Amino acid sequence: MLKVGIIGLGGIARAHAAAIAELDNVEITAVADLFPEVREQFMNTWGVPEGYATHTELLEDADVDAVAITLGHQLHHRLTVDACNAGKHVLVEKPMAISLEQCDAMIEAADANRVKLMVGHTQHFYGTSLKAKEILDSGQLGPLMTVVCYMSKNWGFGNRRPQYRSRFHGGGMWLANGVHVVDRLMWLLGSQAAAVSAVVGTRAHYQASDDTATAMIRTKNGLAGVAVSCGYANGGPSYESHVIGANGSLKFSQHGEKFVRLGTGEQWEDVPFDDPKAEFYHEWNSFATAIEQDLEPPADGMWGRHVMEILFAAEQSSITGREVVLGSGYNWTTQRTGTPVTYDHGWH
């Protein structure tokens, strides 16, 4: 049984708890949050036996094997390094961190302490995404031509906490939600990024961070895709991915209208897909399996770092008006550890 502690009990923590409740081999044994009333409510709702005010207290709990870090973007680095140094496996929410230096420190801490580090890139694990990837992996679409991914939604400015309105603290639509779009796009393209050309800006809100971005990403296997992330003030949402192959097309979406559609013969046909009760079910199941079998987790630290490298390169491209070649340049990034890899939802 994998015993989990959750650090930070905001809204996303409830989604993690709901997924864990569906698994027989994972349980929540402790939580940490500064606010006593928040801790008490969460513990009562999910039947959690231990509650702490700080993450340092939780990390001293010998019964906790792994932690979920579900606090603000600017806290991911510090909490992850502390957890790894305490010998805990870590599932940290996206975005991984707010600089590549922080990402590197997190990866190094996990490697040094021989614990698993996974980033909460949920887009790999939805039932719609898994069905779409299954179709892609089958080869029935033929050679891939391009992919366009969207996340266009209301930014919800009035309810955004200050750190999510400030780029200094890792806020803005691009890092908060564009991270999902870039992750999804790269997973579908099945390659690593080589260069990025983008426009990132603030159009709909008065805030010290962006609310709109469009990025074209060139990959090392000779393809290109487009990521669109817009946080409008009023409009209609789109979370769709559109994949175009030589012999078929594919569209899918998890939120808003939920669907998977296959395009052949000049028409679209709905494709059935598994839809687990809890959206994060496959994510947590994969994390637990990686720990149990000593596998490299899907969406591991190196993957999370690569996604962040693309996001930061897009910002740089927007500022300079030029395409930005990533730090790895035209060389492939390779696995740092000798850990066996999972065949589900990973780098392939």
Coordinates of C-alpha atoms in Angstrom, one line a residue:
M1 CA 0.0 0.0 0.0
L2 CA 1.4 3.4 -1.0
K3 CA 0.9 5.9 1.8
V4 CA 0.5 9.4 0.5
G5 CA 0.7 12.9 2.1
I6 CA -0.9 15.9 0.4
I7 CA 0.8 19.2 0.8
G8 CA -1.6 22.1 0.1
L9 CA -5.4 21.5 0.3
G10 CA -6.8 23.9 -2.4
G11 CA -9.2 22.8 -5.1
I12 CA -6.8 20.6 -7.1
A13 CA -6.1 18.5 -3.9
R14 CA -9.7 17.3 -4.0
A15 CA -9.2 16.0 -7.5
H16 CA -6.1 14.0 -6.3
A17 CA -8.0 12.7 -3.3
A18 CA -10.9 11.6 -5.5
A19 CA -8.5 9.6 -7.7
I20 CA -6.7 8.0 -4.8
A21 CA -10.1 6.9 -3.3
E22 CA -10.6 4.8 -6.4
L23 CA -7.4 2.9 -6.0
D24 CA -6.9 -0.2 -3.8
N25 CA -3.2 0.2 -3.5
V26 CA -2.9 3.9 -2.5
E27 CA -4.2 5.7 0.5
I28 CA -3.9 9.2 2.0
T29 CA -2.4 9.0 5.5
A30 CA -1.5 12.7 6.1
V31 CA -2.1 16.2 4.9
A32 CA -0.5 19.6 5.5
D33 CA -2.0 23.1 5.2
L34 CA -1.5 26.3 7.2
F35 CA -5.2 26.7 7.9
P36 CA -6.7 24.5 10.6
E37 CA -10.2 24.7 9.3
V38 CA -9.1 23.6 5.9
R39 CA -7.2 20.7 7.3
E40 CA -10.1 19.6 9.4
Q41 CA -12.6 19.7 6.6
F42 CA -10.3 17.8 4.2
M43 CA -9.5 15.2 6.8
N44 CA -13.2 14.6 7.7
T45 CA -14.2 14.4 4.0
W46 CA -11.5 11.9 3.0
G47 CA -10.9 10.1 6.3
V48 CA -7.3 11.2 6.7
P49 CA -5.8 10.3 10.1
E50 CA -3.0 12.9 10.4
G51 CA -2.9 16.6 9.7
Y52 CA 0.0 19.1 10.0
A53 CA 0.4 22.8 9.7
T54 CA 3.6 22.7 7.6
H55 CA 5.2 20.5 5.0
T56 CA 8.3 20.0 7.2
E57 CA 6.2 18.4 9.9
L58 CA 4.5 16.1 7.3
L59 CA 7.9 15.1 5.9
E60 CA 8.9 13.8 9.3
D61 CA 6.1 11.3 9.3
A62 CA 7.7 7.9 8.8
D63 CA 4.4 6.4 7.6
V64 CA 4.3 8.7 4.5
D65 CA 5.9 7.1 1.4
A66 CA 5.1 9.7 -1.2
V67 CA 3.7 13.3 -1.3
A68 CA 1.6 15.3 -3.7
I69 CA 2.6 18.9 -3.9
T70 CA -0.4 21.0 -4.7
L71 CA 0.6 24.5 -3.7
G72 CA 1.5 27.6 -5.8
H73 CA 3.9 27.5 -8.7
Q74 CA 6.6 29.4 -6.9
L75 CA 6.7 26.8 -4.1
H76 CA 7.1 23.7 -6.2
H77 CA 10.9 23.8 -6.2
R78 CA 11.5 24.2 -2.5
L79 CA 8.9 21.7 -1.4
T80 CA 10.0 19.1 -4.0
V81 CA 13.7 19.3 -2.9
D82 CA 12.7 19.1 0.7
A83 CA 10.5 16.0 0.1
C84 CA 13.2 14.2 -2.0
N85 CA 15.8 14.9 0.7
A86 CA 13.3 13.4 3.3
G87 CA 13.2 10.2 1.1
K88 CA 9.7 10.7 -0.2
H89 CA 8.6 10.1 -3.7
V90 CA 7.0 13.2 -5.3
L91 CA 4.1 14.0 -7.6
V92 CA 4.3 17.7 -8.1
E93 CA 1.6 19.7 -9.8
K94 CA 2.3 21.5 -13.0
P95 CA 4.1 23.7 -14.0
M96 CA 7.2 21.9 -12.7
A97 CA 8.9 25.1 -11.5
I98 CA 9.5 28.7 -12.5
S99 CA 13.1 28.4 -13.9
L100 CA 15.2 25.7 -15.5
E101 CA 17.6 26.0 -12.6
Q102 CA 14.9 25.0 -10.2
C103 CA 13.9 22.1 -12.4
D104 CA 17.5 20.8 -12.5
A105 CA 17.7 21.0 -8.7
M106 CA 14.5 19.0 -8.3
I107 CA 15.7 16.3 -10.7
E108 CA 19.1 16.2 -9.0
A109 CA 17.4 15.8 -5.5
A110 CA 15.3 13.0 -6.7
D111 CA 18.2 11.2 -8.3
A112 CA 20.5 11.7 -5.3
N113 CA 17.9 10.3 -2.9
R114 CA 16.7 7.5 -5.3
V115 CA 13.1 8.5 -5.2
K116 CA 10.6 9.0 -8.0
L117 CA 9.7 12.4 -9.3
M118 CA 6.7 12.9 -11.5
V119 CA 5.0 16.1 -12.8
G120 CA 1.2 16.3 -12.8
H121 CA 0.7 16.6 -16.5
T122 CA -2.8 15.3 -16.5
Q123 CA -3.3 15.4 -20.2
H124 CA -1.5 12.1 -20.6
F125 CA -4.0 10.3 -18.5
Y126 CA -7.5 11.2 -19.4
G127 CA -9.6 8.6 -21.1
T128 CA -9.9 10.7 -24.2
S129 CA -6.2 11.2 -24.4
L130 CA -5.4 7.5 -23.9
K131 CA -7.8 6.6 -26.7
A132 CA -6.3 9.3 -29.0
K133 CA -2.8 8.0 -28.3
E134 CA -3.9 4.4 -28.9
I135 CA -5.2 5.4 -32.3
L136 CA -1.9 7.3 -33.1
D137 CA 0.2 4.4 -31.9
S138 CA -1.8 1.9 -34.1
G139 CA -0.5 3.7 -37.2
Q140 CA -3.9 3.9 -38.8
L141 CA -3.6 7.6 -39.4
G142 CA -0.4 7.0 -41.4
P143 CA 2.6 9.4 -41.2
L144 CA 1.9 12.3 -38.9
M145 CA 1.7 15.7 -40.7
T146 CA 0.9 18.2 -37.9
V147 CA -1.0 18.8 -34.6
V148 CA -2.8 21.9 -33.3
C149 CA -3.8 22.0 -29.6
Y150 CA -6.0 24.6 -27.9
M151 CA -6.8 25.7 -24.4
S152 CA -9.0 28.8 -24.7
K153 CA -11.1 29.6 -21.7
N154 CA -12.2 32.3 -19.3
W155 CA -9.2 33.3 -17.2
G156 CA -11.4 33.9 -14.2
F157 CA -9.5 37.0 -13.2
G158 CA -11.6 37.9 -10.2
N159 CA -10.9 34.6 -8.5
R160 CA -7.2 34.4 -9.3
R161 CA -4.9 34.7 -6.3
P162 CA -2.2 37.4 -6.6
Q163 CA 0.6 34.9 -7.4
Y164 CA -1.3 33.6 -10.4
R165 CA -1.5 37.2 -11.8
S166 CA 2.2 37.8 -11.5
R167 CA 4.8 36.4 -13.8
F168 CA 7.5 37.0 -11.1
H169 CA 5.8 34.3 -9.1
G170 CA 5.2 32.0 -12.0
G171 CA 1.7 33.2 -12.9
G172 CA -0.1 33.9 -16.2
M173 CA -2.2 31.9 -18.6
W174 CA 0.9 30.5 -20.4
L175 CA 2.5 28.9 -17.4
A176 CA -0.8 28.0 -15.7
N177 CA -2.6 26.5 -18.7
G178 CA -0.3 26.7 -21.7
V179 CA 1.8 24.1 -19.9
H180 CA -1.1 21.7 -20.5
V181 CA -1.2 22.6 -24.2
V182 CA 2.5 22.2 -24.7
D183 CA 2.6 19.0 -22.8
R184 CA -0.3 17.5 -24.9
L185 CA 1.2 18.8 -28.1
M186 CA 4.6 17.3 -27.6
W187 CA 3.2 14.0 -26.4
L188 CA 1.1 13.8 -29.6
L189 CA 4.0 14.8 -31.9
G190 CA 6.1 12.0 -30.3
S191 CA 9.3 13.9 -30.4
Q192 CA 11.5 16.5 -28.6
A193 CA 11.3 20.2 -29.4
A194 CA 14.2 21.9 -31.3
A195 CA 13.0 25.5 -31.6
V196 CA 10.1 27.7 -30.8
S197 CA 8.6 30.8 -32.4
A198 CA 5.8 32.5 -30.4
V199 CA 3.8 35.5 -29.4
V200 CA 2.9 35.8 -25.8
G201 CA 1.1 38.8 -24.3
T202 CA -1.6 40.4 -22.2
R203 CA -4.7 41.5 -24.1
A204 CA -7.8 41.0 -21.9
H205 CA -6.7 41.9 -18.3
Y206 CA -4.7 44.4 -16.3
Q207 CA -2.1 42.1 -14.7
A208 CA 1.6 41.6 -14.5
S209 CA 1.5 38.4 -16.5
D210 CA 0.2 37.1 -19.9
D211 CA -3.3 35.9 -20.8
T212 CA -2.7 34.8 -24.4
A213 CA -0.1 32.9 -26.3
T214 CA 0.4 31.2 -29.7
A215 CA 3.5 29.1 -30.3
M216 CA 4.8 27.1 -33.2
I217 CA 7.1 24.4 -32.1
R218 CA 9.6 22.6 -34.4
T219 CA 10.6 19.1 -33.4
K220 CA 13.7 17.0 -33.8
N221 CA 11.9 14.5 -36.0
G222 CA 11.1 17.1 -38.6
L223 CA 7.5 18.0 -37.7
A224 CA 5.9 21.2 -36.4
G225 CA 2.8 21.8 -34.2
V226 CA 1.0 24.8 -32.8
A227 CA 0.0 25.4 -29.2
V228 CA -2.7 28.1 -28.5
S229 CA -3.5 29.2 -25.0
C230 CA -5.9 32.1 -24.4
G231 CA -7.5 33.3 -21.2
Y232 CA -10.2 35.5 -22.4
A233 CA -12.6 37.8 -20.4
N234 CA -15.7 36.6 -22.2
G235 CA -16.2 34.0 -24.9
G236 CA -16.6 30.3 -25.7
P237 CA -14.2 27.7 -24.5
S238 CA -12.1 25.2 -26.6
Y239 CA -9.9 22.5 -25.3
E240 CA -9.6 20.6 -28.5
S241 CA -6.6 18.8 -30.1
H242 CA -6.6 18.3 -33.9
V243 CA -4.2 15.7 -35.3
I244 CA -3.7 15.5 -39.1
G245 CA -2.1 12.3 -40.6
A246 CA -1.6 11.4 -44.2
N247 CA -4.3 8.7 -44.1
G248 CA -6.7 10.0 -41.4
S249 CA -7.4 12.8 -38.9
L250 CA -8.2 12.8 -35.2
K251 CA -9.9 15.3 -32.9
F252 CA -10.5 15.0 -29.2
S253 CA -11.3 17.0 -26.1
Q254 CA -11.6 16.2 -22.4
H255 CA -13.3 19.3 -21.2
G256 CA -16.2 21.3 -22.5
E257 CA -17.6 18.9 -25.0
K258 CA -15.9 15.5 -24.2
F259 CA -15.2 13.4 -27.4
V260 CA -12.9 11.5 -29.5
R261 CA -13.5 11.7 -33.3
L262 CA -11.8 9.9 -36.2
G263 CA -11.8 11.6 -39.6
T264 CA -11.7 9.4 -42.7
G265 CA -13.5 9.5 -46.1
E266 CA -14.2 13.2 -45.7
Q267 CA -16.3 12.8 -42.5
W268 CA -16.0 12.5 -38.7
E269 CA -17.0 9.5 -36.6
D270 CA -17.3 9.4 -32.8
V271 CA -15.0 6.8 -31.2
P272 CA -15.9 5.3 -27.8
F273 CA -13.4 5.7 -25.0
D274 CA -13.0 4.6 -21.3
D275 CA -14.0 7.4 -18.9
P276 CA -12.8 6.7 -15.4
K277 CA -14.9 8.1 -12.5
A278 CA -12.0 10.2 -11.3
E279 CA -10.0 12.2 -13.9
F280 CA -6.7 11.7 -12.2
Y281 CA -7.2 7.9 -11.8
H282 CA -4.7 6.8 -14.4
E283 CA -2.2 9.4 -13.3
W284 CA -2.1 8.1 -9.8
N285 CA -2.2 4.5 -10.9
S286 CA 0.8 5.1 -13.1
F287 CA 2.7 6.9 -10.3
A288 CA 2.0 4.0 -7.9
T289 CA 3.1 1.4 -10.5
A290 CA 6.3 3.3 -11.1
I291 CA 7.2 3.2 -7.4
E292 CA 6.1 -0.4 -6.9
Q293 CA 8.0 -1.7 -10.0
D294 CA 10.9 0.8 -9.8
L295 CA 10.1 2.2 -13.3
E296 CA 10.8 5.7 -14.7
P297 CA 7.5 7.4 -14.1
P298 CA 5.6 8.8 -17.1
A299 CA 5.9 12.6 -17.2
D300 CA 9.0 12.3 -15.1
G301 CA 11.3 15.2 -14.1
M302 CA 13.2 15.3 -17.4
W303 CA 9.9 15.5 -19.3
G304 CA 8.6 18.2 -17.0
R305 CA 11.8 20.1 -17.6
H306 CA 11.5 19.8 -21.3
V307 CA 8.0 21.2 -21.2
M308 CA 9.2 24.2 -19.1
E309 CA 12.1 24.8 -21.5
I310 CA 9.6 25.1 -24.4
L311 CA 7.4 27.5 -22.3
F312 CA 10.4 29.7 -21.4
A313 CA 11.7 29.7 -25.0
A314 CA 8.3 30.8 -26.2
E315 CA 8.4 33.8 -23.8
Q316 CA 11.9 34.7 -25.0
S317 CA 10.8 34.4 -28.7
S318 CA 7.9 36.8 -28.0
I319 CA 10.2 39.3 -26.4
T320 CA 12.9 39.2 -29.1
G321 CA 10.6 38.6 -32.1
R322 CA 12.9 35.7 -33.2
E323 CA 12.8 31.9 -33.2
V324 CA 14.6 30.5 -30.2
V325 CA 16.6 27.3 -30.4
L326 CA 16.3 25.3 -27.2
G327 CA 19.3 24.7 -24.9
S328 CA 19.7 21.1 -26.1
G329 CA 19.9 22.5 -29.6
Y330 CA 19.8 19.9 -32.3
N331 CA 20.9 17.1 -30.1
W332 CA 18.6 14.6 -28.5
T333 CA 18.1 14.7 -24.7
T334 CA 18.6 11.2 -23.2
Q335 CA 17.7 9.4 -20.1
R336 CA 19.9 10.2 -17.1
T337 CA 19.3 7.2 -15.0
G338 CA 19.4 3.5 -15.7
T339 CA 15.9 2.9 -14.6
P340 CA 13.6 0.7 -16.7
V341 CA 10.9 2.6 -18.5
T342 CA 7.1 2.2 -18.5
Y343 CA 5.3 1.5 -21.8
D344 CA 2.4 3.6 -20.7
H345 CA 2.1 7.4 -21.3
G346 CA 5.8 8.1 -21.3
W347 CA 8.3 9.8 -23.7
H348 CA 7.2 7.7 -26.7

